[in-house]
Coordinates of C-alpha atoms in Angstrom, one line a residue:
M20 CA 36.2 47.2 33.3
K21 CA 33.2 47.4 31.2
R22 CA 34.6 45.2 28.4
I23 CA 35.6 42.6 31.0
Y24 CA 32.1 42.7 32.4
I25 CA 30.8 42.1 28.9
A26 CA 32.9 39.5 28.2
L27 CA 32.0 37.7 31.5
L28 CA 28.2 38.2 31.0
W29 CA 28.7 36.6 27.4
L30 CA 30.7 33.5 28.9
A31 CA 27.9 33.1 31.5
M32 CA 25.1 33.1 28.9
V33 CA 27.1 30.5 26.9
T34 CA 27.7 28.4 29.8
I35 CA 24.0 28.6 30.8
T36 CA 23.0 27.5 27.2
A37 CA 25.4 24.7 27.2
C38 CA 24.4 23.3 30.5
N39 CA 20.8 23.5 29.5
A40 CA 21.6 21.3 26.3
I41 CA 23.6 18.8 28.3
G42 CA 21.0 18.8 31.1
N43 CA 18.1 18.4 28.8
P44 CA 19.1 16.9 25.2
I45 CA 15.7 16.6 24.1
K46 CA 14.0 20.0 24.8
G47 CA 15.0 23.2 22.9
N48 CA 13.6 25.9 21.1
A49 CA 13.7 24.5 17.6
I50 CA 11.0 23.4 15.1
I51 CA 12.5 20.3 13.4
D52 CA 11.1 19.2 10.2
W53 CA 11.8 15.4 10.7
V54 CA 12.1 13.1 7.5
D55 CA 10.6 9.6 7.9
F56 CA 13.3 7.7 9.5
V57 CA 14.2 4.8 11.9
K58 CA 17.5 3.9 13.3
I59 CA 17.9 0.1 14.0
N60 CA 21.3 -1.6 14.7
H61 CA 23.4 1.6 14.1
K62 CA 21.9 2.0 10.8
T63 CA 19.7 4.9 9.6
Y64 CA 17.0 3.8 7.2
N65 CA 14.7 6.2 5.4
G66 CA 11.1 5.7 4.4
L67 CA 10.4 5.1 0.6
Y68 CA 7.6 7.5 -0.4
D69 CA 7.7 6.2 -4.0
A70 CA 7.5 2.5 -3.4
V71 CA 4.8 0.0 -2.1
L72 CA 5.1 -3.6 -0.9
A73 CA 3.9 -5.5 -4.1
D74 CA 2.8 -8.6 -2.0
P75 CA 2.8 -8.7 1.9
G76 CA 3.7 -12.2 1.9
V77 CA 7.4 -11.3 1.5
V78 CA 7.5 -9.7 4.9
L79 CA 9.3 -12.3 6.9
R80 CA 7.5 -11.5 10.3
E81 CA 9.4 -14.2 12.3
R82 CA 12.7 -12.1 11.4
V83 CA 12.3 -9.0 13.5
V84 CA 15.2 -6.6 12.6
G85 CA 14.4 -4.1 15.5
K86 CA 11.8 -2.3 17.4
V87 CA 10.9 1.3 17.8
A88 CA 11.6 2.5 21.4
F89 CA 11.4 6.4 20.9
R90 CA 9.3 8.7 18.6
V91 CA 11.3 11.8 18.1
G92 CA 8.8 13.6 16.1
D93 CA 6.6 14.1 19.2
V94 CA 9.1 15.6 21.7
V95 CA 12.6 16.5 20.3
T96 CA 13.0 20.0 19.7
N97 CA 16.9 20.2 20.4
P98 CA 18.7 20.8 17.1
E99 CA 21.7 19.1 18.7
Y100 CA 19.8 16.1 19.6
R101 CA 21.8 12.7 18.2
T102 CA 19.5 9.9 17.1
K103 CA 20.0 6.6 18.8
D104 CA 18.9 3.0 18.0
G105 CA 15.5 2.5 18.3
D106 CA 14.7 6.1 17.5
A107 CA 12.0 6.9 14.8
A108 CA 10.4 10.0 13.3
F109 CA 6.9 8.9 13.0
L110 CA 6.5 5.1 13.6
E111 CA 4.6 4.4 16.8
I112 CA 6.5 3.2 19.8
G113 CA 6.5 -0.6 19.9
T114 CA 6.4 -0.9 16.1
E115 CA 8.5 -3.9 15.0
L116 CA 10.6 -3.7 11.7
Y117 CA 10.9 -7.0 9.7
E118 CA 13.3 -8.4 7.2
V119 CA 11.9 -8.7 3.6
E120 CA 12.1 -11.7 1.4
G121 CA 15.4 -11.4 -0.9
Y122 CA 17.2 -8.7 1.5
K123 CA 19.3 -10.9 3.9
D124 CA 21.6 -7.9 4.2
Q125 CA 18.4 -5.9 5.5
S126 CA 18.9 -3.0 3.1
L127 CA 15.2 -3.1 2.9
I128 CA 13.0 -3.7 5.7
A129 CA 9.2 -3.2 6.4
A130 CA 7.1 -1.8 9.1
K131 CA 3.5 -2.4 9.8
D132 CA 1.4 0.6 8.7
E133 CA -2.4 0.3 8.5
H134 CA -2.4 3.7 6.3
A135 CA -0.2 2.2 3.8
I136 CA -1.2 0.3 0.6
H137 CA -0.9 -3.5 1.5
G138 CA -0.4 -2.7 5.2
Y139 CA 3.5 -2.2 5.2
R140 CA 5.7 0.7 4.8
L141 CA 9.3 0.2 3.2
Y142 CA 12.6 1.5 4.7
Q143 CA 15.8 1.6 3.0
V144 CA 19.1 2.0 4.5
E145 CA 21.0 5.3 3.9
G146 CA 23.5 4.8 1.0
S147 CA 21.8 1.6 -0.5
S148 CA 20.8 1.3 -4.0
A149 CA 18.3 -1.4 -3.3
W150 CA 15.5 0.7 -4.6
T151 CA 16.1 3.6 -6.9
M152 CA 13.1 3.2 -9.4
K153 CA 11.8 6.5 -10.8
F154 CA 9.0 7.1 -13.5
K155 CA 11.6 7.6 -16.3
D156 CA 13.1 4.1 -15.4
L157 CA 9.7 2.2 -15.8
V158 CA 9.9 -0.5 -18.9
M159 CA 6.6 -1.0 -20.1
E160 CA 6.9 -4.5 -21.0
R161 CA 7.8 -5.2 -17.4
V162 CA 4.9 -3.5 -16.0
E163 CA 2.2 -6.4 -15.1
R164 CA -0.6 -4.1 -14.1
I165 CA -1.5 -0.6 -12.7
E166 CA -3.8 0.1 -9.5
I167 CA -5.0 3.4 -8.9
Y168 CA -6.0 4.4 -5.4
K169 CA -7.7 7.5 -4.1
D170 CA -5.5 9.2 -1.6
N171 CA -7.9 9.9 1.3
G172 CA -6.2 8.0 4.1
S173 CA -8.3 4.8 3.4
N174 CA -6.3 3.3 0.4
Q175 CA -9.7 3.0 -1.6
L176 CA -8.9 1.1 -4.7
L177 CA -10.5 2.8 -7.7
H178 CA -9.3 0.9 -10.6
K179 CA -7.0 -1.7 -11.8
V180 CA -5.3 -1.5 -15.4
Q181 CA -4.4 -5.0 -16.4
D182 CA -4.7 -5.3 -20.2
G183 CA -1.3 -4.6 -22.3
P184 CA -3.1 -2.0 -24.5
D185 CA -4.5 -0.1 -21.5
I186 CA -1.2 -0.1 -19.6
Q187 CA 0.6 1.2 -22.7
K188 CA -1.9 4.0 -23.1
F189 CA -1.8 5.0 -19.5
I190 CA 2.0 5.0 -19.5
D191 CA 2.1 7.0 -22.9
I192 CA -0.4 9.7 -21.6
L193 CA 2.0 10.2 -18.6
E194 CA 5.1 10.3 -20.6
A195 CA 3.5 12.7 -22.9
G196 CA 3.0 15.3 -20.3
S197 CA 4.8 18.6 -20.5
K198 CA 7.3 19.7 -17.8
T199 CA 5.7 22.7 -16.1
P200 CA 8.0 23.6 -12.9
T201 CA 6.3 26.7 -12.3
Y202 CA 2.7 25.2 -12.2
E203 CA 0.5 26.3 -9.3
P204 CA -2.5 24.1 -8.5
K205 CA -5.9 26.0 -8.7
T206 CA -6.8 25.6 -5.0
A207 CA -9.2 28.9 -4.5
Q208 CA -12.4 26.6 -4.6
S209 CA -11.1 23.3 -2.9
D210 CA -8.2 21.2 -2.5
P211 CA -6.8 19.1 -5.5
T212 CA -7.7 15.5 -5.5
Y213 CA -4.8 13.0 -5.1
Y214 CA -4.3 9.5 -6.5
E215 CA -1.7 6.9 -5.7
V216 CA -0.9 5.1 -9.0
V217 CA 1.0 2.0 -8.4
F218 CA 2.9 0.1 -11.1
Y219 CA 3.7 -3.5 -10.3
I220 CA 6.8 -4.6 -12.0
E221 CA 7.8 -8.0 -12.9
N222 CA 10.0 -10.1 -10.6
Q223 CA 10.0 -7.0 -8.1
V224 CA 9.4 -7.0 -4.4
A225 CA 8.3 -3.3 -4.4
A226 CA 6.0 -1.5 -6.8
Y227 CA 6.7 2.1 -8.0
K228 CA 4.1 4.8 -6.7
L229 CA 3.4 8.0 -8.3
W230 CA 1.4 10.8 -6.9
L231 CA -1.5 12.1 -9.5
A232 CA -3.3 15.1 -8.8
Y233 CA -6.3 16.7 -10.3
D234 CA -7.1 20.3 -9.3
G235 CA -10.5 20.7 -11.2
N236 CA -8.5 22.0 -14.5
H237 CA -5.4 20.0 -14.9
Y238 CA -4.1 16.5 -14.0
Y239 CA -0.6 16.7 -13.0
F240 CA 2.2 14.5 -11.4
S241 CA 5.8 15.2 -9.9
S242 CA 8.7 13.0 -10.5
G243 CA 11.6 15.5 -10.1
D244 CA 9.7 18.2 -12.2
T245 CA 6.0 18.9 -12.4
H246 CA 4.3 17.3 -15.4
A247 CA 1.0 18.7 -16.6
V248 CA -1.0 15.6 -18.1
S249 CA -3.8 15.6 -20.9
S250 CA -7.2 15.3 -19.5
E251 CA -7.5 12.3 -21.2
I252 CA -6.0 10.3 -18.4
G253 CA -9.3 11.2 -16.6
Q254 CA -11.1 8.9 -18.8
L255 CA -9.1 5.8 -17.1
I256 CA -9.8 6.9 -13.6
P257 CA -13.2 6.0 -12.4
K258 CA -15.1 8.8 -10.3
S259 CA -15.3 7.7 -6.8

């Protein structure tokens, strides 16, 4: 009899939990670590953290791909929630997504973002190879210029590297960096200073973006692995 009672109690708890999930598909008890995504036209797009729109003029504002209807990052705590068209993790409700020149298949789209360099954030459809650039893929001869921004939320442009020899020197210093996967930034006194280094590539809609940091002792960046960089690079970054 006791076993039957326990079994019935367990079944009741499962039933209540299931009913709650069905009754409220949004609210739960989970803390969800959302990635930057948006779902449009039954396709899921992920934000590109290592790409910057090279020229805002290639955003076709007259060709709206879709619009954000629901921001899940604010309210969804049910791990069983199924994303739907119009959902986005962090984009504001009402944000429009636009087609980008050269991508009629809409594998790459853009959203207005005042915090992003050049005012737009890029998204790529899942499974697409429209953007696969990594630091190791940079071809120096195709890099037209380098821009260095201070990552402080204001997109403060610190410096442009435009001469061929200076571009070569900057890239050489980065390439000479040593892999230090176990490196821990020195943060006892203050947080590291972060820079966004943007490499503009010939005939490319997007530019490659790399985060460079300085913790008061070392410059370092991450592109798969953490690399410690010679302090010589500091001479090419104006102090703000």
